[in-house]
Amino acid sequence: MALKQLDHVNLRTGNLKAMIGFYETVLGLRLGPRPPFAFDGAWLYCGAQAPVHLIAVPESAGIPEAGPAGLQLEHFAFAGEGLVDFMAHLQRHGVAYRPAALPEFGIVQINLHDVDGNHLHIDFAPEDGADLAPFPAT
C-alpha cells in the first residue's frame, strides 16, 4: 500500500454561501458536481480535482466539536503560480495575508484565513521584486 496525495479537506460551516464565494472569488476555485448527500454542502474544484468540500451546519448550532480535544486542523495549503499577481488579487479583494519566505525550500507562503477563520496558505516559487510585507501593513 502507498498513499499518492491528499485528496481534499472537508470543512464544516454555518456560512455556506459566504464560504463558496470566498473560495470562488479569492482562490479561483469553481463550484462543481457533488454526490446527492442527505445534507447540504458544496464541492469546490481546481481543475478536475475537488480539494475543498464544505458541509453546511446550522448557523445557530455553531461548529460542532470533532474528536476528544475538538477540531485539530491548523491549516491546509495549495501550490500556486504567480506570486505577485496573487498578492495584488488579495489586496484588491481586501483579504489580509502574511507572507513567509522559506528559502531553504524555495517557497514563499502566503498565509490567509477564509471567512470562517480557517488558516490556509498558498505556496509559490519566489519572484524577484515581490514585496513580502504583510497586508494590511502591521
Short mmCIF file of C-alpha atoms in Angstrom, two decimals:
data_model
loop_
_atom_site.label_atom_id
_atom_site.label_comp_id
_atom_site.label_asym_id
_atom_site.label_seq_id
_atom_site.Cartn_x
_atom_site.Cartn_y
_atom_site.Cartn_z
CA MET A 1 0.00 0.00 0.00
CA ALA A 2 1.18 3.54 -0.76
CA LEU A 3 -0.53 6.89 -0.40
CA LYS A 4 -0.50 9.02 -3.53
CA GLN A 5 -1.65 12.50 -2.45
CA LEU A 6 -4.03 14.40 -0.21
CA ASP A 7 -7.42 14.32 -1.93
CA HIS A 8 -9.41 17.02 -0.13
CA VAL A 9 -10.18 18.86 3.08
CA ASN A 10 -13.70 18.81 4.48
CA LEU A 11 -14.79 21.96 6.32
CA ARG A 12 -17.96 22.40 8.36
CA THR A 13 -19.51 25.86 8.06
CA GLY A 14 -22.50 27.87 9.19
CA ASN A 15 -21.72 30.30 6.32
CA LEU A 16 -22.01 28.07 3.25
CA LYS A 17 -22.83 30.83 0.75
CA ALA A 18 -20.04 33.14 2.01
CA MET A 19 -17.53 30.28 2.07
CA ILE A 20 -18.39 29.31 -1.53
CA GLY A 21 -17.97 32.97 -2.52
CA PHE A 22 -14.56 33.20 -0.83
CA TYR A 23 -13.14 30.07 -2.45
CA GLU A 24 -14.51 31.06 -5.87
CA THR A 25 -13.62 34.76 -5.80
CA VAL A 26 -10.41 34.79 -3.78
CA LEU A 27 -8.85 31.44 -4.70
CA GLY A 28 -10.39 30.91 -8.13
CA LEU A 29 -11.92 27.52 -7.33
CA ARG A 30 -15.22 26.69 -9.01
CA LEU A 31 -18.37 25.14 -7.65
CA GLY A 32 -18.89 21.72 -9.20
CA PRO A 33 -20.69 18.38 -9.02
CA ARG A 34 -21.29 16.77 -5.64
CA PRO A 35 -22.98 13.47 -4.75
CA PRO A 36 -26.60 13.76 -3.53
CA PHE A 37 -25.79 13.51 0.19
CA ALA A 38 -28.61 13.89 2.73
CA PHE A 39 -27.02 17.14 3.97
CA ASP A 40 -26.29 20.46 2.28
CA GLY A 41 -22.80 21.36 1.17
CA ALA A 42 -20.55 22.11 -1.77
CA TRP A 43 -17.51 20.75 -3.57
CA LEU A 44 -15.08 23.32 -4.98
CA TYR A 45 -12.84 22.34 -7.86
CA CYS A 46 -9.33 23.21 -9.01
CA GLY A 47 -9.23 21.71 -12.50
CA ALA A 48 -10.65 18.17 -12.30
CA GLN A 49 -9.94 17.82 -8.55
CA ALA A 50 -12.28 18.97 -5.74
CA PRO A 51 -9.79 19.80 -2.96
CA VAL A 52 -12.30 21.69 -0.80
CA HIS A 53 -15.50 20.08 0.44
CA LEU A 54 -17.90 22.16 2.53
CA ILE A 55 -20.61 20.79 4.82
CA ALA A 56 -23.39 23.13 5.92
CA VAL A 57 -24.24 23.11 9.61
CA PRO A 58 -26.98 25.24 11.13
CA GLU A 59 -25.59 28.70 11.85
CA SER A 60 -27.34 28.73 15.23
CA ALA A 61 -25.67 25.45 16.20
CA GLY A 62 -22.15 26.78 15.78
CA ILE A 63 -19.44 24.46 14.57
CA PRO A 64 -19.64 21.18 16.49
CA GLU A 65 -16.51 19.76 18.02
CA ALA A 66 -14.85 16.73 16.46
CA GLY A 67 -12.80 14.27 18.43
CA PRO A 68 -11.97 14.29 22.11
CA ALA A 69 -9.98 17.55 22.01
CA GLY A 70 -12.12 19.43 19.48
CA LEU A 71 -11.08 20.31 15.95
CA GLN A 72 -7.37 19.79 15.33
CA LEU A 73 -6.74 21.14 11.82
CA GLU A 74 -4.25 24.03 12.00
CA HIS A 75 -4.11 24.75 8.28
CA PHE A 76 -4.19 23.35 4.77
CA ALA A 77 -2.27 24.50 1.71
CA PHE A 78 -2.33 24.80 -2.06
CA ALA A 79 0.52 25.26 -4.52
CA GLY A 80 0.16 28.26 -6.80
CA GLU A 81 1.77 30.18 -9.64
CA GLY A 82 2.10 33.94 -9.99
CA LEU A 83 3.05 35.20 -6.52
CA VAL A 84 2.96 38.94 -7.30
CA ASP A 85 -0.35 38.69 -9.19
CA PHE A 86 -1.90 36.67 -6.36
CA MET A 87 -0.88 39.21 -3.71
CA ALA A 88 -2.34 42.02 -5.85
CA HIS A 89 -5.55 39.99 -6.24
CA LEU A 90 -5.84 39.55 -2.45
CA GLN A 91 -5.27 43.28 -1.92
CA ARG A 92 -7.99 44.17 -4.45
CA HIS A 93 -10.40 41.97 -2.50
CA GLY A 94 -9.28 43.33 0.87
CA VAL A 95 -8.06 39.92 2.08
CA ALA A 96 -5.39 40.16 4.77
CA TYR A 97 -2.33 37.95 4.35
CA ARG A 98 1.10 37.30 5.86
CA PRO A 99 3.96 36.15 3.62
CA ALA A 100 6.61 33.76 4.92
CA ALA A 101 9.78 33.05 2.93
CA LEU A 102 11.30 29.57 3.23
CA PRO A 103 14.43 30.00 1.10
CA GLU A 104 15.87 26.61 2.06
CA PHE A 105 12.85 25.02 0.33
CA GLY A 106 12.48 27.58 -2.49
CA ILE A 107 9.00 28.52 -1.28
CA VAL A 108 7.15 31.70 -0.39
CA GLN A 109 3.99 31.00 1.61
CA ILE A 110 1.06 33.42 1.56
CA ASN A 111 -0.87 32.78 4.78
CA LEU A 112 -4.51 33.87 4.98
CA HIS A 113 -7.83 32.96 6.58
CA ASP A 114 -11.18 32.18 4.94
CA VAL A 115 -14.47 33.75 6.11
CA ASP A 116 -14.84 31.14 8.87
CA GLY A 117 -11.30 31.81 10.13
CA ASN A 118 -9.69 28.62 8.75
CA HIS A 119 -5.97 29.12 8.17
CA LEU A 120 -4.63 28.20 4.77
CA HIS A 121 -1.57 29.08 2.76
CA ILE A 122 -0.65 29.11 -0.87
CA ASP A 123 2.93 28.09 -1.74
CA PHE A 124 4.74 29.89 -4.57
CA ALA A 125 8.19 29.94 -6.10
CA PRO A 126 9.96 33.16 -5.09
CA GLU A 127 9.69 36.06 -7.58
CA ASP A 128 12.12 38.93 -7.99
CA GLY A 129 10.65 42.21 -6.79
CA ALA A 130 7.90 40.61 -4.69
CA ASP A 131 7.05 42.81 -1.68
CA LEU A 132 6.82 40.32 1.16
CA ALA A 133 5.29 42.76 3.64
CA PRO A 134 2.04 41.67 5.34
CA PHE A 135 -1.24 43.15 4.05
CA PRO A 136 -2.59 45.26 5.51
CA ALA A 137 0.73 46.57 6.79
CA THR A 138 1.16 45.95 10.52
#
